[in-house]
Amino acid sequence: MLERIHHVFAGNGLITAFAVVGLLMLVCNFISKYLTAGRVHGSAIAIAAGLLLSYFGGIYTGGKHGLADIALFSGMGLMGGSMLRDFAIVATAFGVDVNELRKAGANGVIALFLGLVVPFTLGGMMAYAFGYTDPVAVTTIGAGAATYIVGPVTGSAIGAGSDLIALSIAIGLVKSISVMIITPAVARLISLNNPSAALVFGGMMGTTSGVAGGLAATDARLVPYGAMTATFYTGFGCLLGPSVFYLVVRALLG
């Protein structure tokens, strides 16, 4: 019986992968709601859990593809591959209503540019300080400082190795969790109490899950506004990362 079940799951790898990820999200959302009181978003917990599972899967099999090296979870390789990932990003970016974005005015546009340039610059400088001098490595790590989505998309586009892409995801995850936790604490100090402020905040922070989780803990009515510019930020970052940012870094480092 167990062999038949294993055969069915392994033979339908992609469906199994969706089921496993769905179950993981259910558990992580439960943890978020009851153990963190919603202060840490379920998606951030799920990403951390996914990285741990991938790590232990690699140790168990001695392979390089995490859980995908285990026959039962082989569908993870397709589900977590660049095709579905990039499709999801593009689909999310196309869901942004530009007319709504205009309501933020010039402040929203400035926030988007600063929100991308500042973390990318800081991330690139930190990478260089720790000995990374290759333009591909510096760009990938800098993009990861923007978000954990912009990092791997940029790295894949410019030919970064899996170790650099994993590092960019980890950096972005730290940022996402930090935004979730800090937002409720500083909301009153920065007057984050209206839709316009939420639009600017989402453009500055950029990490959609971090902004959504932080605003949900602050005032749930602000979540759609912050999430909208944060989503636009992701698409904009995926456009600038492997093009403008990479060319600038390559011109500086040679």
CSV table of C-alpha atoms in Angstrom, one decimal:
chain,number,residue,atom,x,y,z
A,1,MET,CA,0.0,0.0,0.0
A,2,LEU,CA,2.8,2.4,0.9
A,3,GLU,CA,4.6,1.6,-2.3
A,4,ARG,CA,1.5,2.4,-4.3
A,5,ILE,CA,1.0,5.7,-2.5
A,6,HIS,CA,4.6,6.6,-3.1
A,7,HIS,CA,4.3,5.7,-6.7
A,8,VAL,CA,1.2,7.9,-7.2
A,9,PHE,CA,2.8,10.9,-5.4
A,10,ALA,CA,6.1,10.5,-7.2
A,11,GLY,CA,4.4,10.1,-10.6
A,12,ASN,CA,2.4,13.3,-10.1
A,13,GLY,CA,5.3,15.4,-8.9
A,14,LEU,CA,3.9,18.8,-9.6
A,15,ILE,CA,0.5,18.1,-8.0
A,16,THR,CA,2.3,16.7,-5.0
A,17,ALA,CA,4.5,19.8,-4.8
A,18,PHE,CA,1.5,22.1,-4.8
A,19,ALA,CA,-0.1,19.9,-2.0
A,20,VAL,CA,3.0,20.0,0.1
A,21,VAL,CA,3.4,23.8,-0.3
A,22,GLY,CA,-0.3,24.3,0.5
A,23,LEU,CA,0.1,22.2,3.7
A,24,LEU,CA,3.2,24.1,4.6
A,25,MET,CA,1.4,27.4,4.2
A,26,LEU,CA,-1.5,26.2,6.3
A,27,VAL,CA,0.8,25.3,9.1
A,28,CYS,CA,2.9,28.5,8.9
A,29,ASN,CA,-0.3,30.7,8.8
A,30,PHE,CA,-1.4,28.8,12.0
A,31,ILE,CA,2.0,29.6,13.6
A,32,SER,CA,1.7,33.2,12.5
A,33,LYS,CA,-1.7,33.6,13.9
A,34,TYR,CA,-1.4,31.8,17.2
A,35,LEU,CA,2.3,32.0,18.1
A,36,THR,CA,3.2,35.5,16.8
A,37,ALA,CA,-0.2,37.2,17.0
A,38,GLY,CA,0.2,38.1,13.4
A,39,ARG,CA,3.3,40.1,13.9
A,40,VAL,CA,5.3,37.8,11.6
A,41,HIS,CA,3.5,37.0,8.3
A,42,GLY,CA,2.9,33.4,7.5
A,43,SER,CA,4.7,33.7,4.1
A,44,ALA,CA,7.9,34.8,5.8
A,45,ILE,CA,7.7,31.8,8.2
A,46,ALA,CA,7.0,29.5,5.2
A,47,ILE,CA,10.0,30.9,3.3
A,48,ALA,CA,12.3,30.2,6.3
A,49,ALA,CA,10.8,26.7,6.6
A,50,GLY,CA,11.3,26.1,2.9
A,51,LEU,CA,14.9,27.1,3.1
A,52,LEU,CA,15.5,24.8,6.1
A,53,LEU,CA,13.7,21.9,4.3
A,54,SER,CA,15.8,22.5,1.2
A,55,TYR,CA,19.0,22.5,3.3
A,56,PHE,CA,18.1,19.2,5.1
A,57,GLY,CA,17.0,17.7,1.8
A,58,GLY,CA,20.4,18.5,0.3
A,59,ILE,CA,22.2,17.0,3.3
A,60,TYR,CA,20.0,13.8,3.2
A,61,THR,CA,20.5,13.1,-0.5
A,62,GLY,CA,23.9,14.7,-1.0
A,63,GLY,CA,22.5,16.5,-4.0
A,64,LYS,CA,22.3,20.1,-5.1
A,65,HIS,CA,18.5,20.6,-5.6
A,66,GLY,CA,17.3,20.3,-2.0
A,67,LEU,CA,14.0,18.4,-1.7
A,68,ALA,CA,13.8,18.0,-5.5
A,69,ASP,CA,16.5,15.3,-5.2
A,70,ILE,CA,14.1,13.1,-3.3
A,71,ALA,CA,11.8,11.2,-5.8
A,72,LEU,CA,8.7,11.9,-3.7
A,73,PHE,CA,9.3,15.7,-4.0
A,74,SER,CA,10.8,15.8,-7.5
A,75,GLY,CA,8.0,18.2,-8.5
A,76,MET,CA,9.5,20.9,-6.3
A,77,GLY,CA,12.1,21.3,-9.0
A,78,LEU,CA,9.5,22.4,-11.5
A,79,MET,CA,7.3,24.3,-9.1
A,80,GLY,CA,10.2,26.3,-7.7
A,81,GLY,CA,11.9,26.7,-11.1
A,82,SER,CA,12.4,30.0,-12.9
A,83,MET,CA,9.5,29.4,-15.3
A,84,LEU,CA,6.7,29.4,-12.7
A,85,ARG,CA,8.5,31.9,-10.5
A,86,ASP,CA,8.9,34.5,-13.2
A,87,PHE,CA,5.3,33.9,-14.4
A,88,ALA,CA,4.0,34.6,-10.9
A,89,ILE,CA,6.0,37.8,-10.6
A,90,VAL,CA,4.9,39.1,-14.0
A,91,ALA,CA,1.3,38.2,-13.3
A,92,THR,CA,1.4,40.0,-9.9
A,93,ALA,CA,3.0,43.1,-11.5
A,94,PHE,CA,0.3,43.3,-14.2
A,95,GLY,CA,-2.3,43.3,-11.4
A,96,VAL,CA,-1.2,46.8,-10.4
A,97,ASP,CA,-3.6,49.6,-11.3
A,98,VAL,CA,-1.5,52.5,-12.5
A,99,ASN,CA,-4.4,55.0,-11.9
A,100,GLU,CA,-4.4,54.1,-8.2
A,101,LEU,CA,-0.6,54.4,-8.1
A,102,ARG,CA,-0.9,58.0,-9.4
A,103,LYS,CA,-2.8,58.9,-6.2
A,104,ALA,CA,0.5,58.8,-4.4
A,105,GLY,CA,1.7,61.6,-6.6
A,106,ALA,CA,5.4,62.5,-6.9
A,107,ASN,CA,6.1,61.2,-3.4
A,108,GLY,CA,5.1,57.7,-4.5
A,109,VAL,CA,7.4,57.8,-7.6
A,110,ILE,CA,10.3,59.1,-5.5
A,111,ALA,CA,9.7,56.4,-2.9
A,112,LEU,CA,9.9,53.7,-5.5
A,113,PHE,CA,13.2,54.9,-6.9
A,114,LEU,CA,14.7,55.5,-3.4
A,115,GLY,CA,13.3,52.2,-2.2
A,116,LEU,CA,15.2,50.4,-4.9
A,117,VAL,CA,18.4,52.4,-5.1
A,118,VAL,CA,19.1,52.7,-1.4
A,119,PRO,CA,18.9,49.0,-0.4
A,120,PHE,CA,20.6,47.9,-3.6
A,121,THR,CA,23.5,50.3,-3.0
A,122,LEU,CA,23.8,49.2,0.7
A,123,GLY,CA,23.6,45.6,-0.2
A,124,GLY,CA,26.2,46.0,-2.9
A,125,MET,CA,28.5,47.8,-0.6
A,126,MET,CA,28.2,45.1,2.0
A,127,ALA,CA,28.9,42.4,-0.6
A,128,TYR,CA,32.0,44.3,-1.7
A,129,ALA,CA,33.2,44.8,1.9
A,130,PHE,CA,33.0,41.0,2.5
A,131,GLY,CA,35.2,40.3,-0.5
A,132,TYR,CA,32.7,40.0,-3.4
A,133,THR,CA,34.3,41.9,-6.3
A,134,ASP,CA,32.6,40.2,-9.3
A,135,PRO,CA,29.8,42.4,-10.8
A,136,VAL,CA,27.5,39.4,-11.0
A,137,ALA,CA,27.9,38.6,-7.3
A,138,VAL,CA,27.6,42.3,-6.2
A,139,THR,CA,24.5,42.9,-8.3
A,140,THR,CA,22.8,39.7,-7.1
A,141,ILE,CA,23.4,40.4,-3.4
A,142,GLY,CA,22.4,44.0,-3.8
A,143,ALA,CA,19.2,43.0,-5.6
A,144,GLY,CA,18.5,40.6,-2.7
A,145,ALA,CA,18.7,43.5,-0.3
A,146,ALA,CA,15.7,45.0,-2.3
A,147,THR,CA,13.5,41.9,-1.9
A,148,TYR,CA,13.9,38.1,-1.9
A,149,ILE,CA,12.2,38.0,-5.3
A,150,VAL,CA,14.2,40.7,-7.1
A,151,GLY,CA,17.4,39.0,-5.9
A,152,PRO,CA,16.9,35.5,-7.5
A,153,VAL,CA,15.3,37.0,-10.7
A,154,THR,CA,18.3,39.3,-11.2
A,155,GLY,CA,20.8,36.6,-10.4
A,156,SER,CA,19.2,34.1,-12.8
A,157,ALA,CA,19.2,36.7,-15.6
A,158,ILE,CA,22.9,37.6,-15.2
A,159,GLY,CA,24.2,34.1,-14.6
A,160,ALA,CA,24.8,34.0,-10.9
A,161,GLY,CA,25.4,30.7,-9.2
A,162,SER,CA,22.9,28.9,-6.9
A,163,ASP,CA,24.9,29.9,-3.8
A,164,LEU,CA,24.6,33.6,-4.6
A,165,ILE,CA,20.9,33.3,-5.4
A,166,ALA,CA,20.4,31.5,-2.1
A,167,LEU,CA,22.3,34.3,-0.3
A,168,SER,CA,20.1,37.0,-2.0
A,169,ILE,CA,17.0,35.2,-0.9
A,170,ALA,CA,18.2,35.0,2.7
A,171,ILE,CA,19.0,38.7,2.7
A,172,GLY,CA,15.6,39.5,1.4
A,173,LEU,CA,14.0,37.3,3.9
A,174,VAL,CA,15.7,39.1,6.8
A,175,LYS,CA,14.5,42.4,5.4
A,176,SER,CA,10.9,41.1,5.1
A,177,ILE,CA,10.8,39.8,8.6
A,178,SER,CA,12.4,43.0,10.0
A,179,VAL,CA,9.8,45.2,8.2
A,180,MET,CA,6.9,43.1,9.6
A,181,ILE,CA,8.2,43.4,13.2
A,182,ILE,CA,9.3,47.0,13.1
A,183,THR,CA,6.4,48.6,11.2
A,184,PRO,CA,3.8,48.5,14.1
A,185,ALA,CA,6.4,49.9,16.5
A,186,VAL,CA,7.3,52.9,14.3
A,187,ALA,CA,3.9,53.5,12.6
A,188,ARG,CA,2.9,56.3,15.0
A,189,LEU,CA,6.4,58.0,14.8
A,190,ILE,CA,6.2,58.2,11.0
A,191,SER,CA,2.5,59.0,10.8
A,192,LEU,CA,1.7,55.8,9.0
A,193,ASN,CA,-2.0,56.2,9.5
A,194,ASN,CA,-3.5,57.0,6.1
A,195,PRO,CA,-3.6,55.6,2.6
A,196,SER,CA,-1.2,58.1,1.1
A,197,ALA,CA,1.4,57.3,3.7
A,198,ALA,CA,0.8,53.6,3.2
A,199,LEU,CA,1.4,54.0,-0.6
A,200,VAL,CA,4.7,55.7,0.0
A,201,PHE,CA,5.7,53.2,2.7
A,202,GLY,CA,5.0,50.3,0.4
A,203,GLY,CA,7.2,52.0,-2.3
A,204,MET,CA,10.0,52.6,0.1
A,205,MET,CA,10.1,49.1,1.7
A,206,GLY,CA,9.2,47.1,-1.3
A,207,THR,CA,8.9,43.7,0.3
A,208,THR,CA,5.2,42.8,-0.3
A,209,SER,CA,4.9,40.2,2.4
A,210,GLY,CA,6.8,42.4,4.9
A,211,VAL,CA,4.7,45.5,4.1
A,212,ALA,CA,1.4,43.5,4.2
A,213,GLY,CA,2.2,41.8,7.5
A,214,GLY,CA,3.5,45.0,9.1
A,215,LEU,CA,0.5,47.1,8.0
A,216,ALA,CA,-1.9,44.3,9.0
A,217,ALA,CA,-0.5,44.5,12.5
A,218,THR,CA,-0.8,48.3,12.4
A,219,ASP,CA,-4.1,49.0,10.6
A,220,ALA,CA,-5.6,46.3,8.3
A,221,ARG,CA,-7.3,49.1,6.2
A,222,LEU,CA,-3.9,50.3,5.0
A,223,VAL,CA,-2.8,46.9,3.6
A,224,PRO,CA,-4.2,47.2,0.1
A,225,TYR,CA,-2.5,50.6,-0.4
A,226,GLY,CA,0.9,49.5,0.8
A,227,ALA,CA,0.8,46.1,-0.9
A,228,MET,CA,0.0,47.8,-4.2
A,229,THR,CA,3.1,49.9,-4.4
A,230,ALA,CA,5.2,47.1,-2.9
A,231,THR,CA,4.0,44.9,-5.8
A,232,PHE,CA,4.9,47.5,-8.3
A,233,TYR,CA,8.3,47.8,-6.6
A,234,THR,CA,8.9,44.1,-7.2
A,235,GLY,CA,8.1,44.3,-10.9
A,236,PHE,CA,10.2,47.5,-11.2
A,237,GLY,CA,13.1,45.9,-9.4
A,238,CYS,CA,13.0,42.8,-11.6
A,239,LEU,CA,13.2,45.2,-14.6
A,240,LEU,CA,16.1,47.4,-13.3
A,241,GLY,CA,18.1,44.7,-11.5
A,242,PRO,CA,19.5,42.7,-14.4
A,243,SER,CA,19.7,45.8,-16.7
A,244,VAL,CA,20.4,49.2,-15.3
A,245,PHE,CA,21.8,48.2,-11.9
A,246,TYR,CA,24.0,45.5,-13.4
A,247,LEU,CA,25.4,47.8,-16.1
A,248,VAL,CA,26.2,50.4,-13.4
A,249,VAL,CA,27.9,47.9,-11.2
A,250,ARG,CA,29.9,46.4,-14.1
A,251,ALA,CA,31.0,49.9,-15.1
A,252,LEU,CA,32.2,50.6,-11.6
A,253,LEU,CA,34.0,47.3,-10.9
A,254,GLY,CA,35.1,46.5,-14.5
